[in-house]
Coordinates of N, CA and C in Angstrom, one line a residue:
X1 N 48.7 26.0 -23.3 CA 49.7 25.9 -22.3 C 50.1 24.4 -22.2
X2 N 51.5 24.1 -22.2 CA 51.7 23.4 -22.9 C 51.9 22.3 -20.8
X3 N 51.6 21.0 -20.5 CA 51.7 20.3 -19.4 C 52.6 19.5 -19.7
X4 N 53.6 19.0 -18.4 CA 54.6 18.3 -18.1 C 54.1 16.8 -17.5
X5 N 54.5 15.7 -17.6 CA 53.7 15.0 -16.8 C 54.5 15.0 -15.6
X6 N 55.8 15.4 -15.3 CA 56.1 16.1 -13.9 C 55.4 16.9 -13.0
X7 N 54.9 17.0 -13.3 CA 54.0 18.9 -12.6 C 53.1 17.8 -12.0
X8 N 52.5 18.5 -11.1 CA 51.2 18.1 -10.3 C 50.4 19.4 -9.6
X9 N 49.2 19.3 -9.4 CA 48.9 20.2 -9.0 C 49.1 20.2 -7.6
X10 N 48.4 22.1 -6.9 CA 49.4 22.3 -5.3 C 48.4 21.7 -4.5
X11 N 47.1 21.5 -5.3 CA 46.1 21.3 -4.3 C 44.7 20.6 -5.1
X12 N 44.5 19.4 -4.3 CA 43.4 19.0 -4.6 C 42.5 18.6 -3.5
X13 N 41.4 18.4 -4.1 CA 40.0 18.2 -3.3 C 39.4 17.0 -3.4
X14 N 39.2 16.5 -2.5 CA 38.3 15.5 -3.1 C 37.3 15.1 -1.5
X15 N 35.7 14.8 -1.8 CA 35.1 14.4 -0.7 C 35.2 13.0 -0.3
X16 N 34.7 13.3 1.2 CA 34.8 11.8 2.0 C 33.4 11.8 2.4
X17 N 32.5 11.3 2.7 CA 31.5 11.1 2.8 C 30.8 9.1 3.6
X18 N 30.8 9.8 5.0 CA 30.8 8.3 5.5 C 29.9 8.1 6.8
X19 N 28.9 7.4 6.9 CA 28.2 6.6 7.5 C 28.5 7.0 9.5
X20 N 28.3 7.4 10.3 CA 28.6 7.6 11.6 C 27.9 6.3 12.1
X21 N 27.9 4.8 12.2 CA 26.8 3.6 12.4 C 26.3 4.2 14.2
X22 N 27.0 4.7 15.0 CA 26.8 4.8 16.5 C 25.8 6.1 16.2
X23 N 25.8 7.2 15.9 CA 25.2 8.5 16.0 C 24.2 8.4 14.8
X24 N 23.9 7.5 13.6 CA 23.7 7.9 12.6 C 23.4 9.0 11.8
X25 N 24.4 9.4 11.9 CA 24.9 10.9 11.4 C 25.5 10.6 9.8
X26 N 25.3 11.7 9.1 CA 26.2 11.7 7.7 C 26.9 12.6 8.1
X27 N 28.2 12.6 7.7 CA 29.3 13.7 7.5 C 29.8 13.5 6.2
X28 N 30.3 15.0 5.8 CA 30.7 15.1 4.2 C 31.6 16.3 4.4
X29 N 33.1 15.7 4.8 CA 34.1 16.7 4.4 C 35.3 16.7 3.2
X30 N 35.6 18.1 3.2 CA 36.3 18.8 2.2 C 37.6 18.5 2.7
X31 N 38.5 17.8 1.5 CA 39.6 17.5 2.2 C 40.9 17.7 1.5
X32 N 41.5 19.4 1.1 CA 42.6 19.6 0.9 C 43.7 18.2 0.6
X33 N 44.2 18.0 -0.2 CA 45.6 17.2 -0.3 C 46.4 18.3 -1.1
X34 N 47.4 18.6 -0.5 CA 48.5 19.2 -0.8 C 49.6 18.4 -1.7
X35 N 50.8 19.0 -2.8 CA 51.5 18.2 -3.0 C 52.6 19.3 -3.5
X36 N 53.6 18.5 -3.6 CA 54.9 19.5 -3.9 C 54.9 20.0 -5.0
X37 N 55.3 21.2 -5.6 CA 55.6 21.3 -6.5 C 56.9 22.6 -6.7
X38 N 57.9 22.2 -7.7 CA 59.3 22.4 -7.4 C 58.7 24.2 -7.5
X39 N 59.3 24.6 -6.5 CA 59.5 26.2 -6.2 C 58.5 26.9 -5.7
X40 N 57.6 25.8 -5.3 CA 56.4 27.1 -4.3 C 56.6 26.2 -3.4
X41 N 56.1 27.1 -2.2 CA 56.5 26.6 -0.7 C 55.1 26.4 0.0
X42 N 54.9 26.1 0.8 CA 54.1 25.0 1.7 C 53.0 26.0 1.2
X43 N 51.7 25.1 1.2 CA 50.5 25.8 0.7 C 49.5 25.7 2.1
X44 N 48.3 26.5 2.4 CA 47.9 26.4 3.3 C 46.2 25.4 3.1
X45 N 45.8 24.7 3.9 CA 44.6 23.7 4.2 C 44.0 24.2 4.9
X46 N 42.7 23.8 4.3 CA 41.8 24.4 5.5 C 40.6 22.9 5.6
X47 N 40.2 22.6 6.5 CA 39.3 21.8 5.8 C 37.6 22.1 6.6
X48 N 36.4 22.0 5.9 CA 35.5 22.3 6.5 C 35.0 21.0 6.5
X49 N 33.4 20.7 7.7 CA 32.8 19.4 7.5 C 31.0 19.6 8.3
X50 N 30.5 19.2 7.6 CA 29.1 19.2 7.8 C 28.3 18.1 8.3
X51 N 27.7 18.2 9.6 CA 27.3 17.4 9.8 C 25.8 17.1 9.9
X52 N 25.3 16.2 9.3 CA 23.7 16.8 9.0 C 23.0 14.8 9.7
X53 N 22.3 15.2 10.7 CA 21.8 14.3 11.3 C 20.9 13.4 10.4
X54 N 20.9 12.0 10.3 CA 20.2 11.6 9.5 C 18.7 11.7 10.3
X55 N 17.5 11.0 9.3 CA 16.1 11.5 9.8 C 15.8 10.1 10.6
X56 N 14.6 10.2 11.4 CA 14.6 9.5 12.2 C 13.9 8.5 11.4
X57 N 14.1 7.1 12.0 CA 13.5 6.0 11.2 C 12.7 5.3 12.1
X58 N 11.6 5.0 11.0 CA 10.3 4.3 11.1 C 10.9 2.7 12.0
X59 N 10.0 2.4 12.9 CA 10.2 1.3 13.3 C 8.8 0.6 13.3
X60 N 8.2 0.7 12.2 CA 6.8 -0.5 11.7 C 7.4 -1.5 10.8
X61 N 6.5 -2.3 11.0 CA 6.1 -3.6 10.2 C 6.0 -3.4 9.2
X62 N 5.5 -3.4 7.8 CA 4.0 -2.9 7.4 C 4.1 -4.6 6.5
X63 N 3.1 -5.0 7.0 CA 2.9 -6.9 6.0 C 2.3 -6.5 5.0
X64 N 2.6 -7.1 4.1 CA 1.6 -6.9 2.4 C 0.8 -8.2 2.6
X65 N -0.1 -8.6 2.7 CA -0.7 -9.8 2.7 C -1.8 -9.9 1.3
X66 N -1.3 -10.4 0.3 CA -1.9 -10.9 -1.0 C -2.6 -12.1 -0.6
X67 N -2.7 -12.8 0.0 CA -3.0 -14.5 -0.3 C -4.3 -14.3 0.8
X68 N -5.4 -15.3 0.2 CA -6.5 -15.1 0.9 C -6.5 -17.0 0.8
X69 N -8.1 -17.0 0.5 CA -8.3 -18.3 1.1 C -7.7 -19.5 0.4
X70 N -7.1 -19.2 -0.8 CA -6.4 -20.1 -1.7 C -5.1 -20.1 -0.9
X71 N -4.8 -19.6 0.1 CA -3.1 -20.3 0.5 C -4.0 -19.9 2.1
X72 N -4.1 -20.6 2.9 CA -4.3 -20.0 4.3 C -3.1 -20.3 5.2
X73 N -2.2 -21.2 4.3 CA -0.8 -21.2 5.2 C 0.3 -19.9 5.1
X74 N 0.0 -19.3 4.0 CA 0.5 -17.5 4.0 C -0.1 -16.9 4.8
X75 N -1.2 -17.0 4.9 CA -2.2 -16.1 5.8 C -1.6 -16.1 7.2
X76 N -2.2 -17.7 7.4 CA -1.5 -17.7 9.3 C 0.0 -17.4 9.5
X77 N 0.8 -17.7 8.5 CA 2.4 -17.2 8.3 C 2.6 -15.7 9.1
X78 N 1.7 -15.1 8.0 CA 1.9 -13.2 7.9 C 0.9 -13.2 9.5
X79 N -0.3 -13.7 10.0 CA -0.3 -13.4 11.4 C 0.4 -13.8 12.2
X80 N 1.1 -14.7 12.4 CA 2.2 -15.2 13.4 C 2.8 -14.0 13.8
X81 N 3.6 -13.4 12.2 CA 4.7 -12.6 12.3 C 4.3 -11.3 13.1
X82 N 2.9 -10.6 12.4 CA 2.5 -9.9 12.8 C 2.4 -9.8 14.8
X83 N 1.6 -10.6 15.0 CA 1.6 -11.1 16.7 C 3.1 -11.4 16.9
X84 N 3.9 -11.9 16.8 CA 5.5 -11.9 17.4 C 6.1 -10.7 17.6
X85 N 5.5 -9.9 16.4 CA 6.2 -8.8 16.4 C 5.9 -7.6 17.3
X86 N 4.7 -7.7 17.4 CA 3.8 -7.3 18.2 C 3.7 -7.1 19.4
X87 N 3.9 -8.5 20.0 CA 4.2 -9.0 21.4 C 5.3 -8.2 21.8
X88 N 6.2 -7.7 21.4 CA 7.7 -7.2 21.2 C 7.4 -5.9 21.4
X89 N 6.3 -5.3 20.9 CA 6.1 -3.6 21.0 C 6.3 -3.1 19.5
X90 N 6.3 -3.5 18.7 CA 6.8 -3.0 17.3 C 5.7 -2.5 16.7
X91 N 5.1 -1.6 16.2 CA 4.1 -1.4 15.3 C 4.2 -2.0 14.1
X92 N 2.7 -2.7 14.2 CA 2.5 -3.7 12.6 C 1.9 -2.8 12.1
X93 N 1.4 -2.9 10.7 CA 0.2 -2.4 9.9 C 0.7 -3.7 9.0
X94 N -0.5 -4.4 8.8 CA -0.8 -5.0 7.7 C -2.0 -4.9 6.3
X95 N -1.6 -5.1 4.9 CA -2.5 -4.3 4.4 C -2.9 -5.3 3.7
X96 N -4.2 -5.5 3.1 CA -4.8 -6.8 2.9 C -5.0 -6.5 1.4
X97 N -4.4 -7.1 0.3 CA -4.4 -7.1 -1.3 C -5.2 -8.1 -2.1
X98 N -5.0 -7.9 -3.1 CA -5.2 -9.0 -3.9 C -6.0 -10.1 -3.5
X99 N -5.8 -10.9 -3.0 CA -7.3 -11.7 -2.3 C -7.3 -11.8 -1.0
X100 N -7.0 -10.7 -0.5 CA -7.1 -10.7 1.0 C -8.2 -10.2 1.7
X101 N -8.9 -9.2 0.8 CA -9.4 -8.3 1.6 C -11.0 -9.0 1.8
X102 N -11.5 -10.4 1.7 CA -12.3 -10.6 2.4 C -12.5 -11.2 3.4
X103 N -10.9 -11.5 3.9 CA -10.5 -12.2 4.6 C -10.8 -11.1 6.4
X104 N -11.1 -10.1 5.9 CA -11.2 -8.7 6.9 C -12.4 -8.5 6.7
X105 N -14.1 -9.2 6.3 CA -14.9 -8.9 6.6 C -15.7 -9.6 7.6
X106 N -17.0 -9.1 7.7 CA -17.6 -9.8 9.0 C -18.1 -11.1 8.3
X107 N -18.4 -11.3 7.0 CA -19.1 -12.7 6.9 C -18.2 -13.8 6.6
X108 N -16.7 -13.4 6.8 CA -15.7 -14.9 6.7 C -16.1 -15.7 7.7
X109 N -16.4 -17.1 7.3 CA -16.9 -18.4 7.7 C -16.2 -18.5 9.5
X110 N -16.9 -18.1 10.4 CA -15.9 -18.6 11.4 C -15.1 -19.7 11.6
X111 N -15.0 -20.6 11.3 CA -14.3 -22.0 10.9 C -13.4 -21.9 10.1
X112 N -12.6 -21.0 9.6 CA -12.2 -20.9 8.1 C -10.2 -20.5 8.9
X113 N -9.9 -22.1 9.0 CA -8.7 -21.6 9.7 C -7.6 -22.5 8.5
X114 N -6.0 -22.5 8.8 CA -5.2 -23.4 8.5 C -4.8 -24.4 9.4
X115 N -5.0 -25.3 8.9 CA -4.9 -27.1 10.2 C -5.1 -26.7 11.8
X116 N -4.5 -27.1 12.4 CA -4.3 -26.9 14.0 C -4.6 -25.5 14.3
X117 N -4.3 -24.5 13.3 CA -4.0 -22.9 13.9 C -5.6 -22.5 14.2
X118 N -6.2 -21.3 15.3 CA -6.7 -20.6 15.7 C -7.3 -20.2 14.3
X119 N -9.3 -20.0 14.4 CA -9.6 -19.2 12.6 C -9.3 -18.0 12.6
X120 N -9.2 -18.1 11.5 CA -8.5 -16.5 10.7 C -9.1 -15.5 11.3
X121 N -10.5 -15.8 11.5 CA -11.4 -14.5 12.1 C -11.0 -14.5 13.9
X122 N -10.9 -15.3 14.3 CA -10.2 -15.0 15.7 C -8.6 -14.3 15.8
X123 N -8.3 -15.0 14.7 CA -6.4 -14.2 14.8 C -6.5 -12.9 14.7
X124 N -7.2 -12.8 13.5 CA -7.7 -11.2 13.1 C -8.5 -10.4 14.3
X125 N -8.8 -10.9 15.1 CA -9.7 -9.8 15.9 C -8.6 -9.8 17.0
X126 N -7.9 -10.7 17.7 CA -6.7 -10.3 18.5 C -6.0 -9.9 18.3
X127 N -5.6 -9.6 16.8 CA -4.6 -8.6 15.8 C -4.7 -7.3 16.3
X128 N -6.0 -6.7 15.5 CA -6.3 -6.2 16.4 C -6.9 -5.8 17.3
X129 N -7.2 -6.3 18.3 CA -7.4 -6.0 19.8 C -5.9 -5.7 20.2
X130 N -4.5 -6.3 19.7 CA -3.2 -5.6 20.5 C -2.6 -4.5 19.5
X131 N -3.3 -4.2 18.9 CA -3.4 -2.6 18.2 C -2.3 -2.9 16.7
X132 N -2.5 -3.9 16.0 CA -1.9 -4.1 14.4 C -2.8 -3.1 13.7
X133 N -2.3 -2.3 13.0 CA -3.3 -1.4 12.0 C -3.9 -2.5 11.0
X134 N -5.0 -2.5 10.3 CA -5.4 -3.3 9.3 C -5.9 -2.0 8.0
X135 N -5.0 -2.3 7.3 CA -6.0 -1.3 5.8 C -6.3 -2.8 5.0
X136 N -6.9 -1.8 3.9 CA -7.1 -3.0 3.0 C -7.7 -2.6 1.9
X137 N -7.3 -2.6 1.0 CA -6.9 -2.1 -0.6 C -8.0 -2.0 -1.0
X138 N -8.7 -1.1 -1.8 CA -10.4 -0.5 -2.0 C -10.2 -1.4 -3.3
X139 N -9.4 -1.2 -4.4 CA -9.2 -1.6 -5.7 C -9.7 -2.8 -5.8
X140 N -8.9 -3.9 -4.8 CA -9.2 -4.8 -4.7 C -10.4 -5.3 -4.1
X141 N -10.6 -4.6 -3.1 CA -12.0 -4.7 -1.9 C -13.0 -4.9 -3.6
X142 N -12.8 -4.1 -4.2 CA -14.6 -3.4 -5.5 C -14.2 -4.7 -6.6
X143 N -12.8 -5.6 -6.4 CA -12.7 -6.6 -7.5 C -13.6 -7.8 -7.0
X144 N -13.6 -8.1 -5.7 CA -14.4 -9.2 -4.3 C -15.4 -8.8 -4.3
X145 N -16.0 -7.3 -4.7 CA -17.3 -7.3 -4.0 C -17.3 -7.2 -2.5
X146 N -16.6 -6.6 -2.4 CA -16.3 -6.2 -0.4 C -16.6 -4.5 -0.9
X147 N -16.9 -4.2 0.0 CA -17.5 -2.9 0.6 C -17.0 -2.5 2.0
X148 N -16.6 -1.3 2.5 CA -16.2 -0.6 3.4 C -17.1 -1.2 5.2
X149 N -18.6 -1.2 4.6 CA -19.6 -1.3 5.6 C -19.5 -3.2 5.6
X150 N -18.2 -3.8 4.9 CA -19.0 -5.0 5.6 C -17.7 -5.7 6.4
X151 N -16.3 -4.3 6.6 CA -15.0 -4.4 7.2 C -14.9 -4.7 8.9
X152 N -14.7 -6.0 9.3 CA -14.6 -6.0 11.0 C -14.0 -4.6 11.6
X153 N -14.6 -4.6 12.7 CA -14.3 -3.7 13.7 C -12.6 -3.4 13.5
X154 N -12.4 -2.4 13.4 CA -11.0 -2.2 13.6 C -10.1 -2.3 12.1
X155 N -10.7 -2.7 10.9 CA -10.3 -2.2 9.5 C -11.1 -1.3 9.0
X156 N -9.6 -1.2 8.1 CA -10.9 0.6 7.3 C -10.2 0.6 5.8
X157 N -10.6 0.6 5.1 CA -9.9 1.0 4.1 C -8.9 2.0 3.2
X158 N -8.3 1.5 2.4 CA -6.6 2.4 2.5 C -6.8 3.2 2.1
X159 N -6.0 4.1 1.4 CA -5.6 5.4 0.5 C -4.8 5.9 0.8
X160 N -4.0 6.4 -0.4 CA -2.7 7.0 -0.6 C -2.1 7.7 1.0
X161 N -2.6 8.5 1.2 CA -2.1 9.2 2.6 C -2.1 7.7 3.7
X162 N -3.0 7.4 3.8 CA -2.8 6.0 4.9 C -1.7 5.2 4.4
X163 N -1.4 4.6 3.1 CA -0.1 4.0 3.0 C 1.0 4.8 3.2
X164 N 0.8 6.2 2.8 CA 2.1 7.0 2.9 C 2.5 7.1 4.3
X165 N 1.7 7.4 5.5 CA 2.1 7.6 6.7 C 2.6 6.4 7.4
X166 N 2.3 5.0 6.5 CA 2.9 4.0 7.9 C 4.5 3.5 6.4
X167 N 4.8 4.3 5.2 CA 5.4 4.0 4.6 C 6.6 5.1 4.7
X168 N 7.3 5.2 6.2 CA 8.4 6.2 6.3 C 9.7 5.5 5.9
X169 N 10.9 6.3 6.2 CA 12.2 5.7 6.0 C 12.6 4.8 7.2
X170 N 13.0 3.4 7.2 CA 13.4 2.7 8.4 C 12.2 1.5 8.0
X171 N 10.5 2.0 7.5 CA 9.9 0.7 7.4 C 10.1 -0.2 7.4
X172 N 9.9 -1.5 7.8 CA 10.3 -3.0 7.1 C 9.4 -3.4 6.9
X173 N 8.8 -4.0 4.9 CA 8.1 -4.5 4.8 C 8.4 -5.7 4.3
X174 N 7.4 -6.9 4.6 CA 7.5 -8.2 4.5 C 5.8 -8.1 3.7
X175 N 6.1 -9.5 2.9 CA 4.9 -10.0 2.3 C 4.6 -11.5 2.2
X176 N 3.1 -11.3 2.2 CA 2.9 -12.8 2.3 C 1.7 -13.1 1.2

């Protein structure tokens, strides 16, 4: 069949698909465009549209804190944040990696602060006392020679399901 480049078709489709910012809603409608074509008469539209509520979003923290005693100005950085954020009502969870995680046991040096700032082990215990979750990476814990039984009051160590539950849609994570 041979086409004209006159001709056009009577009817096309094409989606719209857009953002609601006030409702956070997705909508995705079907949207007829009609066009003339010599000897058929008005075509009929219909248009349908779906509206499918987006999911509710995570309003945690979650800090990656890598840096242990070789940078203690990351360290006190990522508690600041943590406590500001805090103060505010926002759920933290911070997760203690790479050389962090002895930074969350009971025999860190009490003295063991950055310049002027409050020691690590006091930041940490007011962390949480105003309810910051603390995990802290087993991988890493067994690279340190940390063990579960030598974790302050109020850390525990991670695993898959514990990152997955403070790792929803909406999270914001920062790292230090």
């Amino acid at each position: 069949m041979a086409t004209h480049s006159h001709q056009r078709p009577t009817r096309a489709r094409r989606s719209v698909v857009a953002l609601v910012a006030g409702g956070f809603a997705l909508t995705a409608a079907a949207l007829p465009l009609t066009a003339c074509d010599p000897g058929v008469g008005p075509t009929t539209t219909t248009t349908t549209s779906t509206t499918v509520p987006a999911p509710a979003l995570s309003n945690v923290l979650y800090i990656n804190l890598q840096s242990g005693r070789e940078d203690l100005h990351r360290v006190n950085m990522a508690f600041q944040m943590a406590r500001g954020q805090r103060a505010l009502g926002r759920p933290v969870t911070m997760f203690f990696n790479i050389n962090a995680p002895e930074l969350a046991t009971t025999s860190l040096p009490e003295a063991l602060k950055w310049r002027d700032n409050d020691p690590i082990k006091t930041q940490l215990a007011a962390l949480i006392e105003s309810g910051v979750k603390i995990l802290v990476c087993p991988t890493c814990s067994a690279d340190q020679g940390v063990t579960a039984d030598q974790l302050v009051s109020g850390a525990r160590m991670a695993n898959p399901q514990l990152n997955a539950a403070e790792l929803q849609p909406g999270t914001v994570t920062m790292s230090y």
